[in-house]
XYZ file of C-alpha atoms in Angstrom:
334
model
C 0.000 0.000 0.000
C 1.387 3.359 -1.042
C 1.880 5.973 1.663
C 0.800 9.470 0.607
C 2.741 12.297 2.250
C 1.561 15.897 1.889
C 4.440 18.346 2.104
C 6.178 21.293 0.410
C 9.671 22.208 -0.802
C 9.636 25.078 1.735
C 10.919 28.641 1.219
C 7.669 30.314 2.275
C 6.547 33.918 1.749
C 7.312 36.312 4.594
C 4.064 37.758 6.018
C 3.558 41.488 5.514
C 3.565 42.225 9.235
C 7.005 40.597 9.535
C 8.294 42.568 6.537
C 7.022 45.776 8.151
C 8.650 45.020 11.503
C 11.954 44.018 9.947
C 11.951 47.054 7.681
C 11.269 49.417 10.578
C 14.113 48.195 12.774
C 16.584 51.056 12.946
C 19.834 50.620 11.068
C 18.821 47.431 9.238
C 18.143 47.365 5.538
C 17.047 44.229 3.715
C 20.569 43.297 2.666
C 21.664 43.283 6.295
C 18.949 40.954 7.525
C 20.599 37.762 6.337
C 24.259 38.406 7.096
C 24.309 36.063 10.063
C 24.597 38.858 12.632
C 20.976 39.763 13.288
C 20.245 41.515 16.545
C 17.834 40.216 19.153
C 14.918 42.240 17.838
C 15.296 40.804 14.350
C 15.789 37.295 15.700
C 12.583 37.654 17.709
C 10.632 38.596 14.585
C 11.938 35.560 12.728
C 11.138 33.322 15.713
C 7.562 34.600 15.776
C 7.193 34.193 12.028
C 8.647 30.684 12.120
C 6.021 29.712 14.697
C 3.367 31.263 12.468
C 4.258 29.236 9.377
C 4.593 26.076 11.463
C 1.027 26.688 12.620
C -0.110 27.150 9.002
C 1.216 23.700 8.169
C -0.070 21.971 11.292
C -3.514 23.511 10.886
C -3.639 22.506 7.226
C -2.779 18.930 8.173
C 0.478 18.503 6.279
C 2.434 15.337 7.008
C 5.755 17.188 7.157
C 6.485 20.601 8.658
C 9.264 22.771 7.242
C 11.004 25.667 8.950
C 9.866 27.948 6.148
C 13.303 29.342 5.230
C 12.002 32.807 6.084
C 15.495 34.306 6.323
C 16.285 33.228 2.762
C 15.986 36.637 1.109
C 18.471 35.276 -1.439
C 16.421 32.126 -1.980
C 18.569 29.045 -2.676
C 21.744 31.135 -2.580
C 21.179 31.907 1.133
C 23.601 29.389 2.712
C 26.478 30.960 0.792
C 25.317 34.552 1.185
C 25.639 34.314 4.982
C 29.030 32.542 4.947
C 32.143 34.354 6.149
C 34.154 33.212 3.116
C 31.632 34.652 0.668
C 31.258 38.197 -0.584
C 27.836 39.266 -1.853
C 27.958 41.594 -4.845
C 25.415 42.750 -7.406
C 21.785 41.786 -7.794
C 21.214 38.822 -10.113
C 17.967 37.516 -11.628
C 16.781 34.338 -9.898
C 16.322 31.920 -12.774
C 13.873 33.261 -15.376
C 11.442 35.306 -13.304
C 11.106 38.666 -11.607
C 12.864 37.677 -8.390
C 16.453 38.601 -7.601
C 19.233 37.560 -5.249
C 22.639 38.890 -4.259
C 25.439 37.187 -6.161
C 27.524 35.081 -3.733
C 31.208 35.182 -4.688
C 33.267 32.534 -2.911
C 36.621 34.016 -1.974
C 37.787 31.558 0.696
C 37.414 28.008 1.977
C 33.817 26.906 2.568
C 34.081 25.717 6.145
C 31.206 24.625 8.388
C 28.743 27.378 9.227
C 25.714 25.860 11.001
C 23.180 28.453 9.874
C 20.700 25.898 8.506
C 20.947 23.677 11.565
C 20.308 26.633 13.861
C 17.039 27.388 12.068
C 15.977 23.739 12.307
C 16.764 23.710 16.016
C 14.544 26.771 16.413
C 11.731 24.938 14.646
C 12.201 21.956 16.953
C 11.632 24.174 19.975
C 8.158 25.100 18.698
C 6.828 21.532 18.613
C 9.387 18.808 19.373
C 6.940 16.104 18.249
C 6.172 17.574 14.820
C 7.285 15.476 11.810
C 10.010 17.801 10.561
C 11.375 18.224 7.064
C 14.513 20.139 6.135
C 15.048 21.990 2.870
C 18.510 22.596 1.412
C 19.727 23.840 -1.950
C 21.200 21.135 -4.112
C 24.977 21.285 -4.616
C 24.720 21.631 -8.393
C 22.147 24.437 -8.215
C 24.087 26.243 -5.510
C 27.293 26.043 -7.549
C 25.433 27.436 -10.565
C 24.015 30.346 -8.562
C 27.442 31.275 -7.148
C 30.721 32.582 -8.542
C 34.033 30.950 -7.652
C 37.109 33.093 -6.999
C 38.904 30.639 -4.743
C 38.885 27.017 -5.951
C 39.681 27.782 -9.590
C 38.126 24.670 -11.137
C 34.473 23.840 -11.778
C 34.830 20.270 -10.531
C 36.670 21.321 -7.382
C 34.118 24.062 -6.765
C 31.216 21.604 -7.025
C 33.048 19.237 -4.678
C 33.584 22.067 -2.197
C 29.902 23.035 -2.321
C 28.897 19.389 -1.796
C 31.265 18.989 1.155
C 30.007 22.243 2.649
C 26.352 21.199 2.352
C 27.109 17.733 3.698
C 28.612 19.323 6.784
C 25.567 21.525 7.235
C 23.186 18.561 6.840
C 25.248 16.429 9.204
C 24.579 19.009 11.928
C 20.792 18.738 11.565
C 18.745 17.548 14.486
C 16.525 14.529 13.787
C 14.286 15.122 10.778
C 11.969 12.805 8.875
C 12.857 14.068 5.411
C 15.342 16.297 3.623
C 14.269 17.982 0.384
C 17.288 18.826 -1.785
C 16.179 21.504 -4.250
C 17.847 21.129 -7.661
C 16.150 23.298 -10.299
C 19.425 23.931 -12.153
C 19.584 20.268 -13.154
C 16.650 21.165 -15.422
C 17.240 24.812 -16.340
C 20.981 24.456 -17.012
C 21.629 20.710 -17.262
C 25.189 19.519 -16.694
C 27.035 18.222 -19.735
C 28.929 14.986 -20.251
C 31.079 14.162 -17.266
C 29.616 17.021 -15.268
C 26.302 15.137 -14.983
C 28.053 12.288 -13.207
C 29.881 14.710 -10.900
C 26.565 16.397 -10.071
C 25.081 13.034 -9.109
C 28.108 12.237 -6.960
C 27.797 15.641 -5.258
C 24.144 14.981 -4.447
C 25.092 11.528 -3.180
C 27.593 13.106 -0.790
C 24.924 15.391 0.666
C 22.461 12.499 0.989
C 25.029 10.374 2.807
C 25.245 13.026 5.531
C 21.810 12.141 6.938
C 19.792 9.088 7.925
C 16.572 10.874 6.939
C 14.767 10.147 3.681
C 16.271 12.339 0.965
C 14.124 13.713 -1.866
C 15.817 15.533 -4.749
C 13.172 17.947 -6.030
C 13.671 19.045 -9.641
C 11.443 21.640 -11.269
C 10.739 24.063 -14.119
C 10.650 21.207 -16.590
C 12.024 17.696 -16.916
C 15.502 16.262 -16.632
C 17.350 15.194 -19.755
C 17.555 11.446 -20.095
C 21.234 11.221 -19.171
C 20.980 13.556 -16.188
C 17.968 11.584 -14.962
C 19.838 8.300 -15.310
C 22.834 9.629 -13.364
C 20.576 11.064 -10.651
C 19.082 7.606 -10.137
C 22.601 6.371 -9.389
C 22.764 8.629 -6.330
C 21.944 7.066 -2.978
C 18.750 9.052 -2.511
C 15.276 7.894 -1.579
C 13.171 9.803 -4.094
C 13.294 12.006 -7.176
C 10.819 14.875 -7.400
C 9.123 15.484 -10.758
C 7.463 18.731 -11.838
C 4.150 17.622 -13.354
C 2.908 21.209 -13.487
C 5.495 22.379 -16.020
C 6.139 19.237 -18.065
C 4.207 16.039 -17.471
C 4.990 14.292 -20.774
C 8.789 14.234 -20.488
C 8.641 13.384 -16.793
C 6.376 10.436 -17.552
C 8.780 9.367 -20.284
C 11.738 9.412 -17.884
C 9.892 7.326 -15.311
C 8.518 4.798 -17.788
C 11.676 4.520 -19.871
C 14.335 4.517 -17.153
C 12.435 3.792 -13.948
C 12.759 5.748 -10.730
C 13.115 5.180 -7.003
C 10.592 3.273 -4.885
C 9.688 6.606 -3.334
C 8.761 9.562 -5.510
C 7.731 13.198 -5.154
C 5.116 14.613 -7.496
C 4.872 18.382 -7.959
C 1.137 18.515 -8.663
C 0.185 21.978 -7.388
C 1.623 25.143 -8.904
C 3.971 26.866 -6.469
C 3.947 30.105 -8.468
C 0.352 30.478 -9.646
C -2.214 32.054 -7.316
C -4.939 29.778 -8.703
C -5.549 27.241 -5.929
C -6.149 23.660 -7.011
C -9.150 21.837 -5.576
C -8.222 18.841 -3.392
C -10.229 16.573 -5.685
C -8.202 17.826 -8.648
C -4.938 17.039 -6.851
C -6.216 13.547 -6.039
C -7.199 13.074 -9.696
C -3.699 14.091 -10.764
C -2.196 11.563 -8.348
C -4.397 8.830 -9.811
C -3.603 9.913 -13.375
C 0.165 9.813 -12.858
C -0.168 6.429 -11.169
C -2.174 5.112 -14.127
C 0.359 6.484 -16.601
C 3.269 4.707 -14.865
C 2.018 1.090 -14.863
C 5.466 -0.400 -14.401
C 6.164 1.491 -11.185
C 5.097 0.522 -7.692
C 5.692 3.349 -5.249
C 6.123 2.798 -1.528
C 5.751 6.511 -0.822
C 4.364 9.413 -2.832
C 5.219 12.901 -1.631
C 2.427 15.183 -2.847
C 3.778 18.703 -3.105
C 3.973 21.939 -5.020
C 6.370 21.882 -7.936
C 8.427 24.869 -6.721
C 9.180 26.841 -3.593
C 6.254 28.874 -2.245
C 7.765 32.327 -1.680
C 6.268 33.545 -4.968
C 2.737 33.440 -3.508
C 0.796 35.892 -1.347
C 0.415 34.564 2.181
C -3.321 33.887 1.799
C -2.752 31.807 -1.332
C 0.158 29.979 0.271
C -2.050 28.899 3.163
C -4.768 27.778 0.757
C -2.223 25.736 -1.208
C -1.150 24.004 2.004
C -4.742 23.118 2.807
C -5.326 21.833 -0.730
C -2.194 19.652 -0.624
C -3.174 18.060 2.680
C -6.770 17.446 1.624
C -5.701 16.244 -1.822
C -3.233 13.719 -0.419
C -5.855 12.473 2.037
C -8.355 12.075 -0.798
C -5.764 10.228 -2.911
C -5.187 7.818 -0.038
C -8.935 7.174 0.229
C -9.241 6.475 -3.494
C -6.257 4.120 -3.439
C -7.716 1.912 -0.697
């Protein structure tokens, strides 16, 4: 019997009241809020907001609760942007949309930082019994978002990013699941040789935890070779974006197989139109029907992308729809 798990890739929108409070704190502009040296007042705002988004998820009935990544003003680039060996420079477009991040330029050795683990620990203090899920940028995507001025070689830089992330993940408190977010595998796929190194880098991050590891890809489908190499990594599930490209994702699964666990991006993380739970359940059933050779132990039912693109009200509604849709899918499957 398949287990249906309602969850999200994280990176939630910051509520307006939190934006207002952070913006009004004397001497702190937006670019200073994520430099790792926030004062007590700023930390208190983030603590309150973290509790708020945890309540959104618990109230909606999600099976996994994420920290929300509310300090990630630089989105997936955040872990580098707050590192002492990284200089943030100009504003860069975040993939192909109207969001921007500060370019992280690595100018020194990427040693252990602990920023991600600290946020997870703060989430654990809210409800120690909640089924927690961590979200981390994938090593390939993070290397693509950053600029290297220290390691001097693309392969060495990717290795350094992977080792850095593995150290961060190793410091996590107990979590049920880790979502590794790898959109660049789709938007800027690695070439020959680099695709294998990307898989090995992901494998290194996955080996740093005993939790289930889901590599969430989005904004399209993986090329056949990249998909095949990703399956070689010691991960528990691959995430497929069925909002953006269902045909090629189905082809990859049916032609090359996938893991016994899988994540399906079935709700649009960027569109304010909220899917009905019944529609999400129908999409689950449709994908299952279209992959007759696959038997999944676990299906993670999620949005295809991060959620920070959405207004808070729509984000909450998406959470409710995911939880209800996964529950309905479980009923239909019985």
